[in-house]
XYZ file of C-alpha atoms in Angstrom:
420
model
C 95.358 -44.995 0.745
C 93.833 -44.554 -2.352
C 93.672 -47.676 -3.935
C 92.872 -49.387 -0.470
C 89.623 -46.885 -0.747
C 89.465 -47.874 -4.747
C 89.822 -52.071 -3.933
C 87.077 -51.111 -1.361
C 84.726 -49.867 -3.904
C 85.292 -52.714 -6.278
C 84.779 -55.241 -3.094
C 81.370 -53.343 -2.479
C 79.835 -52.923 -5.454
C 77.786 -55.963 -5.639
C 76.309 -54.718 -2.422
C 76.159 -51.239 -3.568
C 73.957 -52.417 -6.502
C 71.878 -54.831 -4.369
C 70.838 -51.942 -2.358
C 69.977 -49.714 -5.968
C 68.028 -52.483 -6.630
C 66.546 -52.347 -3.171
C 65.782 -48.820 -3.371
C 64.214 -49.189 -6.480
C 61.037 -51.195 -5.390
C 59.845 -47.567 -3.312
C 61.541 -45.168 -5.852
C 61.641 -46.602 -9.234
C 63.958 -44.194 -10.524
C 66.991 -46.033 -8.421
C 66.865 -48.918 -11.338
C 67.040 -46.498 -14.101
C 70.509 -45.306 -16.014
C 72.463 -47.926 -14.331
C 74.476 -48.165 -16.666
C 75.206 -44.390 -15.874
C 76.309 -45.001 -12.408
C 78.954 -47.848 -14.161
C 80.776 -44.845 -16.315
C 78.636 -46.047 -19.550
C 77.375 -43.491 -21.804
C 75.248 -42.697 -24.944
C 76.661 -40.810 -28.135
C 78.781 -38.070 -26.622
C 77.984 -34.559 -26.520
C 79.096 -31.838 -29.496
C 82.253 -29.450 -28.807
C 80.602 -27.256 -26.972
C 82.361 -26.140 -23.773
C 80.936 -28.187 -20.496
C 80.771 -26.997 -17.404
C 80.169 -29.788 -14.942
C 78.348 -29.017 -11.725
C 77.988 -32.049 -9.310
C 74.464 -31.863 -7.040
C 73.789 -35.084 -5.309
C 70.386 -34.602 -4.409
C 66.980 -32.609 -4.212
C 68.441 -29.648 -1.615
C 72.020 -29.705 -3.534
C 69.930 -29.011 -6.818
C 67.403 -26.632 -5.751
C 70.791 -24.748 -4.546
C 72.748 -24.618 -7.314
C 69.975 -23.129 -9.181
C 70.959 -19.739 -8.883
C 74.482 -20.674 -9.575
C 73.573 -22.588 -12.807
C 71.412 -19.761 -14.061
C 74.127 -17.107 -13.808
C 76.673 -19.755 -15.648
C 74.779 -20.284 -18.307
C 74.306 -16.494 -18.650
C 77.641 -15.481 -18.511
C 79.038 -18.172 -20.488
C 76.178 -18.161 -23.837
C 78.677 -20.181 -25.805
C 78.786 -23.244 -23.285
C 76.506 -26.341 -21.379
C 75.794 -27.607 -17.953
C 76.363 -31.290 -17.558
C 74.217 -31.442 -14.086
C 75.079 -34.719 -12.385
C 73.074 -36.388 -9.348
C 73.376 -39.373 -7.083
C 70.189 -39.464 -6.794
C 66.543 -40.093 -8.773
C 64.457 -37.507 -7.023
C 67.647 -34.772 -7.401
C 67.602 -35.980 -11.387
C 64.157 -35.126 -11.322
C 64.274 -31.589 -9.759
C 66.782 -30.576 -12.119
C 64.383 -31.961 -14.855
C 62.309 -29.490 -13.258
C 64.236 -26.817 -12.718
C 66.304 -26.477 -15.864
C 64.363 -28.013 -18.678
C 63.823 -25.012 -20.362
C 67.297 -24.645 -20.771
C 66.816 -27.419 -23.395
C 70.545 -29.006 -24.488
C 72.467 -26.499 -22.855
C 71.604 -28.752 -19.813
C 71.709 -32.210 -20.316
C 71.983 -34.379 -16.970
C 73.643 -37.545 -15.918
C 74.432 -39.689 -12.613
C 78.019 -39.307 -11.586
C 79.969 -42.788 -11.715
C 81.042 -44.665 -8.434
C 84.226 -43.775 -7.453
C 86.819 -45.714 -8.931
C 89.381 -44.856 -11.308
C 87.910 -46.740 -14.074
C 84.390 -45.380 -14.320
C 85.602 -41.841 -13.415
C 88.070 -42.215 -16.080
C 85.440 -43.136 -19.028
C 83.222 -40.294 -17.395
C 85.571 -37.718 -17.888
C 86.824 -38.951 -21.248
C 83.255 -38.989 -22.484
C 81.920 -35.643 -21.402
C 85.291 -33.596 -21.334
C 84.355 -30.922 -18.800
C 86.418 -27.642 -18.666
C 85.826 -27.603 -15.065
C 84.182 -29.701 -12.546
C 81.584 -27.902 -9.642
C 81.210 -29.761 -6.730
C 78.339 -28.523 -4.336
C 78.566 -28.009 -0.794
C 80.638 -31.260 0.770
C 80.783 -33.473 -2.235
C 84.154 -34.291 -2.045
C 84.791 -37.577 -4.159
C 88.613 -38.520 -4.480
C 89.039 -40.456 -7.229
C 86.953 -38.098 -9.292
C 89.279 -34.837 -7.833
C 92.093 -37.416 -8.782
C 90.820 -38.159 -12.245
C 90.164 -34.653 -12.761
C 93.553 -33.470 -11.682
C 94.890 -35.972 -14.543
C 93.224 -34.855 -16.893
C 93.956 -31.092 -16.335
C 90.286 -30.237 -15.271
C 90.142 -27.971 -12.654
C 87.925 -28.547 -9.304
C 85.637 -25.874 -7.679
C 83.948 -27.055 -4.392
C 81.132 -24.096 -4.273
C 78.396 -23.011 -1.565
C 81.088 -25.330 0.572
C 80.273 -26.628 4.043
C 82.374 -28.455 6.569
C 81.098 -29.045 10.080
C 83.317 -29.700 12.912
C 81.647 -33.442 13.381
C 82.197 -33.425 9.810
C 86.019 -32.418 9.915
C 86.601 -35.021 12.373
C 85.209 -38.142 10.027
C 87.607 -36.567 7.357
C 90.793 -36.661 9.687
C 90.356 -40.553 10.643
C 90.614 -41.080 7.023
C 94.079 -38.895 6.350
C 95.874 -38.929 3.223
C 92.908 -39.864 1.040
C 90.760 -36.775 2.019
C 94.074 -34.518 2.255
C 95.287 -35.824 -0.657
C 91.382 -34.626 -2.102
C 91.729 -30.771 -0.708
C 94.900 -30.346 -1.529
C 94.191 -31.100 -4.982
C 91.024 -28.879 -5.163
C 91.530 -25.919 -7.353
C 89.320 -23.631 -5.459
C 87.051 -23.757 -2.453
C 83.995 -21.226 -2.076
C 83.004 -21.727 1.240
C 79.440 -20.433 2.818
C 81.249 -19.342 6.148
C 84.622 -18.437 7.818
C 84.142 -21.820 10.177
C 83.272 -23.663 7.195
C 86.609 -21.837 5.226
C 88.666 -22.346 8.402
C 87.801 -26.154 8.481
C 88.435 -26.652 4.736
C 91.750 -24.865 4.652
C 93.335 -27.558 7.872
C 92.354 -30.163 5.635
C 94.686 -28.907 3.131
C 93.054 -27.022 0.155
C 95.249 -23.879 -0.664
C 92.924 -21.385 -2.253
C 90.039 -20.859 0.123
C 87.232 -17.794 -0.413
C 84.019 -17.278 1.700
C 81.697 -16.048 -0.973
C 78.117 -16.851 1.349
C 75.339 -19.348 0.802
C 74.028 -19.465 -2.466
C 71.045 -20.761 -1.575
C 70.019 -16.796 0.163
C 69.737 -15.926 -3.796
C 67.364 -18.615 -4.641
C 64.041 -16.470 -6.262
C 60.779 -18.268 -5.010
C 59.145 -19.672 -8.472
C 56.027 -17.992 -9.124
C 54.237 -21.108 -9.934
C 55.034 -22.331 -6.354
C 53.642 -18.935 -5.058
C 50.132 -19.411 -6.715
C 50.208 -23.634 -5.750
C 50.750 -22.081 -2.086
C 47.687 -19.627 -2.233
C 45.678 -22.442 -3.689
C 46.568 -24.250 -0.515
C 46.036 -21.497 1.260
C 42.354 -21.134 0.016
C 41.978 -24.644 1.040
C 43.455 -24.369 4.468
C 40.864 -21.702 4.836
C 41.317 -19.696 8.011
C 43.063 -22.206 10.463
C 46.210 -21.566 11.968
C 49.142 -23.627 10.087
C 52.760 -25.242 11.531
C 54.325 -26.777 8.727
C 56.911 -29.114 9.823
C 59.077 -29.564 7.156
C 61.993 -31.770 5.795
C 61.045 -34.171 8.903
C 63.481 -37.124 9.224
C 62.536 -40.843 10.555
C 61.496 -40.039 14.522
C 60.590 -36.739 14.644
C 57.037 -37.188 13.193
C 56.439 -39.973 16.493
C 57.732 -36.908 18.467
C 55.944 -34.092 17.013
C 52.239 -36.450 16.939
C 52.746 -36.626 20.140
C 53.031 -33.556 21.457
C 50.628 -31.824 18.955
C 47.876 -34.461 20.838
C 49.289 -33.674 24.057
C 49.085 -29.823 23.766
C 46.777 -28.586 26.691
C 46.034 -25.153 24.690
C 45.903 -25.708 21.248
C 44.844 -23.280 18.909
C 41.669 -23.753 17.826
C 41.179 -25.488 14.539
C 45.132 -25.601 14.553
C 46.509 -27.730 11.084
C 49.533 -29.448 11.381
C 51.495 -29.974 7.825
C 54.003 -32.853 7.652
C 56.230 -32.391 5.128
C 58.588 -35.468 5.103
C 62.435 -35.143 3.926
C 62.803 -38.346 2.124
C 59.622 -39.423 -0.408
C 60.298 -43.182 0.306
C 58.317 -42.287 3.749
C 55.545 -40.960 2.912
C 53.293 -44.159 3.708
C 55.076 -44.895 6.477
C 54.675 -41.480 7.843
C 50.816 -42.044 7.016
C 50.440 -44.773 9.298
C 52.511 -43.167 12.612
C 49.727 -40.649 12.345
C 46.808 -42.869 11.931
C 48.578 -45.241 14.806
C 47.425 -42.111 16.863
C 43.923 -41.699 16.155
C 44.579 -38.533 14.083
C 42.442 -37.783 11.090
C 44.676 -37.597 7.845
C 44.816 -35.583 4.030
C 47.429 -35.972 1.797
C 48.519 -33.295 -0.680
C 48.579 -35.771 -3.293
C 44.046 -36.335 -2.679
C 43.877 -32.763 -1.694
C 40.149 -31.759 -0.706
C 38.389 -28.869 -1.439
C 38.934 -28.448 2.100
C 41.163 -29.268 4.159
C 39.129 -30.109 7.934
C 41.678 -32.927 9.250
C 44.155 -32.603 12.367
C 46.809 -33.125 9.731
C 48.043 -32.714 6.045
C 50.805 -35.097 4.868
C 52.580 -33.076 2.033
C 53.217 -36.271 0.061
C 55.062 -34.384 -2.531
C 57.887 -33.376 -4.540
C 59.430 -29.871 -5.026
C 56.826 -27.897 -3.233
C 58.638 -26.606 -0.411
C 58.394 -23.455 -1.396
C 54.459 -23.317 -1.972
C 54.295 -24.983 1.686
C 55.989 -21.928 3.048
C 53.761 -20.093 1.351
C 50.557 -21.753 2.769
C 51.707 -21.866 6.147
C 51.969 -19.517 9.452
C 54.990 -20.698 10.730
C 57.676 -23.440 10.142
C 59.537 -26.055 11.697
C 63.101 -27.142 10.136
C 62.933 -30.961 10.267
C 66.273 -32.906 11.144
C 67.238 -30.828 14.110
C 65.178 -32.468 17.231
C 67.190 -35.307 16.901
C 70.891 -35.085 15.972
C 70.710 -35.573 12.545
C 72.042 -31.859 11.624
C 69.175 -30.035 10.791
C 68.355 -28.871 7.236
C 68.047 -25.384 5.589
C 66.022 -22.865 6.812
C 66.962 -19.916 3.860
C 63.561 -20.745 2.300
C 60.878 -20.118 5.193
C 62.906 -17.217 6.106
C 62.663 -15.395 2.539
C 59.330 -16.479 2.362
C 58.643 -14.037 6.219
C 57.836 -16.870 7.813
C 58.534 -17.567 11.704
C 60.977 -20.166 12.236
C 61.490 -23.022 15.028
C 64.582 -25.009 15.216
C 65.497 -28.068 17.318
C 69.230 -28.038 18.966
C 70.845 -30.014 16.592
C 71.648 -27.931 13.649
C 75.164 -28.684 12.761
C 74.797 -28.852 9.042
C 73.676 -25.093 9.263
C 74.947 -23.783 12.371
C 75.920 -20.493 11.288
C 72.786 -19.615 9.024
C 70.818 -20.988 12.182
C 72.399 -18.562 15.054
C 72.252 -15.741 12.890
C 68.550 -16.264 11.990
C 68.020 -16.606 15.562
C 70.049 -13.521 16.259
C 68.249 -11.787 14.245
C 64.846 -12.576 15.629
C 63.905 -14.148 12.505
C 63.535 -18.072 13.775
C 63.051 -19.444 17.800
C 65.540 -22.195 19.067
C 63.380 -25.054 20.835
C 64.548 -28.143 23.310
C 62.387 -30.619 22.388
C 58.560 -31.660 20.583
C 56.554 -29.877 23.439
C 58.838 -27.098 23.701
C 58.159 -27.033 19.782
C 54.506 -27.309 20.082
C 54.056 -25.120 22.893
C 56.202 -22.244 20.725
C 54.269 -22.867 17.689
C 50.970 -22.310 19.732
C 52.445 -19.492 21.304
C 52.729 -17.625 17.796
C 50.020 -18.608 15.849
C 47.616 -16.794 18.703
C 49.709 -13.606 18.479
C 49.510 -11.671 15.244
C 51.687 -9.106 16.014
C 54.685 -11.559 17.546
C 54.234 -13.959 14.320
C 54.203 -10.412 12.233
C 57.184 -8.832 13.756
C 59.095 -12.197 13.646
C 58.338 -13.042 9.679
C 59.293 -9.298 8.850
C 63.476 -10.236 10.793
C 62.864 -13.085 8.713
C 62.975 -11.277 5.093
C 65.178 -8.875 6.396
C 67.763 -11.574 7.649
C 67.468 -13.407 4.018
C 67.886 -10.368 1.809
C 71.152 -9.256 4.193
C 72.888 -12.408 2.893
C 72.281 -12.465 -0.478
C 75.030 -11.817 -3.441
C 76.475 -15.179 -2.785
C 76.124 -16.201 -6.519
C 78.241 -13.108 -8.062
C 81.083 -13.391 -5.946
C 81.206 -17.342 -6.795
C 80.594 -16.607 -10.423
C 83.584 -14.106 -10.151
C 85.486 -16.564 -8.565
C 84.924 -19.086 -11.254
C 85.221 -17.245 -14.159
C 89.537 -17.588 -12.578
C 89.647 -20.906 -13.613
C 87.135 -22.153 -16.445
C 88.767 -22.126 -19.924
């Protein structure tokens, strides 16, 4: 099964590269270090021990910060090699861990196939390899079982829709688990769902991401917003996915009772959308700002938050939040953030990727489950014109976040088992 899923790389990479290419006219950073994503590196690194953790993209990154942080304090004499899939996750960890200097240096991980894993793992000789939340790659788990590196899959994740995909494939993604040397998984449905698959040592340790610290510099970017936003009521609506802006333009035009001088933040999930996102709203006849021209004040019916790695100061700047990717079933995304930051939540029914994190926040007051846009819209009217309810509801919120966190230590603790 393996080298049927190998031959099918090889038999898709020209296509696989065509689309790179593709990508690349939007988001530039697609056509750089190609040669990266082939298994072909620079001069390799000094003797240092190297920790490998594996975060595809921007949320996978902005997770494993925590994680990363503690690593690199308990371990003083070693490096992260932080690898991405992904140009905008490369960038956040740019970000994130620059200060770090070389005891973070970053790469793309290969494609999967034996070969380019292979030269990966003989060039950077990790000590261990971290996999992040359903990363699961099996010629890499393969490679890395040949060459005696252990496998962590951390902050793990496995939804049922999820676990059903991975059972029409078999072998290959049994042979994977089994083969995983340890699995620290958010939930016990998420450790329950690992373990069928096959992986023998199985620990729920929490989500990580209820131990990621708000950066200060996003706290004062979000009071400059703020100040610009001036007194009007604020739904952010953020990580939004292709048709949910249609859906929520719609019903924010259709509301009968609007609040008055209500602004509504769109805060796309993928940066390749921004422009197109621009145009749904002008289609509608709705006056427009974008984050990236912001004026000294803000008077339009919407802001489009046409940048990167501010979620944080948008939560700040806002009243209450919408989790984009959950009024369509697309799985929702994380709501950990708004909720740390006290603010209101409002959820869509499809939240698969986070079910557990979702029923508990909603359990615990902290976020409001909605059917639809105009159930949204109606909701988010609802508590921007009550004080006290928007009050009492961001308060659950931080409560809710700081319950969970302590997710980082008992992974660390974990960890420390198996890295040399």
């Amino acid at each position: 099964m393996r080298v049927l899923y190998s031959l099918m790389w090889w038999l898709a990479l020209p296509l696989v590269l065509g689309r790179l290419w593709w990508r690349g006219r939007r988001e530039p950073g697609y056509r750089t270090h190609l040669g990266e994503r082939l298994g072909f590196y620079g001069r390799r690194l000094d003797k240092r021990p190297t920790i490998m953790v594996h975060a595809v993209s921007v949320g996978e990154t902005r997770a494993a910060e925590p994680l990363i942080e503690a690593l690199l304090a308990a371990r003083p004499d070693a490096r992260i090699l932080l690898t991405h899939m992904t140009p905008t996750g490369r960038a956040t960890g740019k970000a994130l861990f620059g200060k770090h200097g070389d005891r973070v240096v970053q790469s793309f991980l290969p494609y999967d196939t034996g070969f380019m894993v292979g030269r990966f793992l003989r060039h950077f000789e990790p000590a261990v390899c971290i996999l992040m939340e359903t990363e699961v790659w099996p010629n890499l788990i393969h490679g890395c079982a040949r060459h005696g590196v252990p496998v962590a899959l951390v902050n793990a994740r496995l939804s049922e829709k999820s676990l059903r995909r991975g059972r029409k494939i078999g072998a290959l993604m049994t042979d994977a688990a089994r083969a995983i040397t340890l699995v620290a998984a958010q939930t016990d449905a998420d450790a329950e769902r690992i373990a069928s698959l096959g992986a023998a040592k199985v620990a729920v340790t929490g989500s990580i991401k209820f131990d990621v610290v708000p950066p200060q510099a996003a706290l004062d970017t979000g009071a400059m917003l703020r100040a610009r936003f001036a007194d009007r009521p604020v739904l952010l609506c953020a990580s939004t996915r292709e048709g949910e802006e249609a859906l929520i333009l719609d019903a924010y035009k259709a509301l009968d009772q609007r609040p008055a001088n209500m602004l509504l933040v769109l805060v796309p999930r993928h940066p390749q959308r921004f422009d197109e996102v621009a145009h749904i709203v002008e289609e509608r006849g709705l006056s427009l700002a974008h984050r990236s021209k912001l004026p000294e004040h803000v008077d339009t019916d919407v802001l489009l938050g046409d940048s990167m790695g501010e979620m944080f100061a948008y939560y700040a700047a806002c009243d209450c939040a919408f989790i984009g990717g959950s009024l369509l079933p697309l799985g929702g995304q994380n709501l950990i953030e708004a909720c740390a930051l006290g603010r209101p939540v409002l959820v869509g029914e499809h939240t698969f990727n986070f079910l557990q994190a979702t029923e508990e926040a909603v359990a615990a007051g902290a976020a409001l489950r909605v059917s639809d846009a105009p159930a949204l819209l109606r909701a988010a009217a609802g508590l921007l014109d009550d004080d006290g309810r928007r009050a009492a509801m961001g308060a659950h919120a931080q409560a809710f976040a700081a319950r969970h966190r302590g997710a980082t230590v008992r992974t660390v603790e974990l960890l420390q088992q198996i890295i040399a």
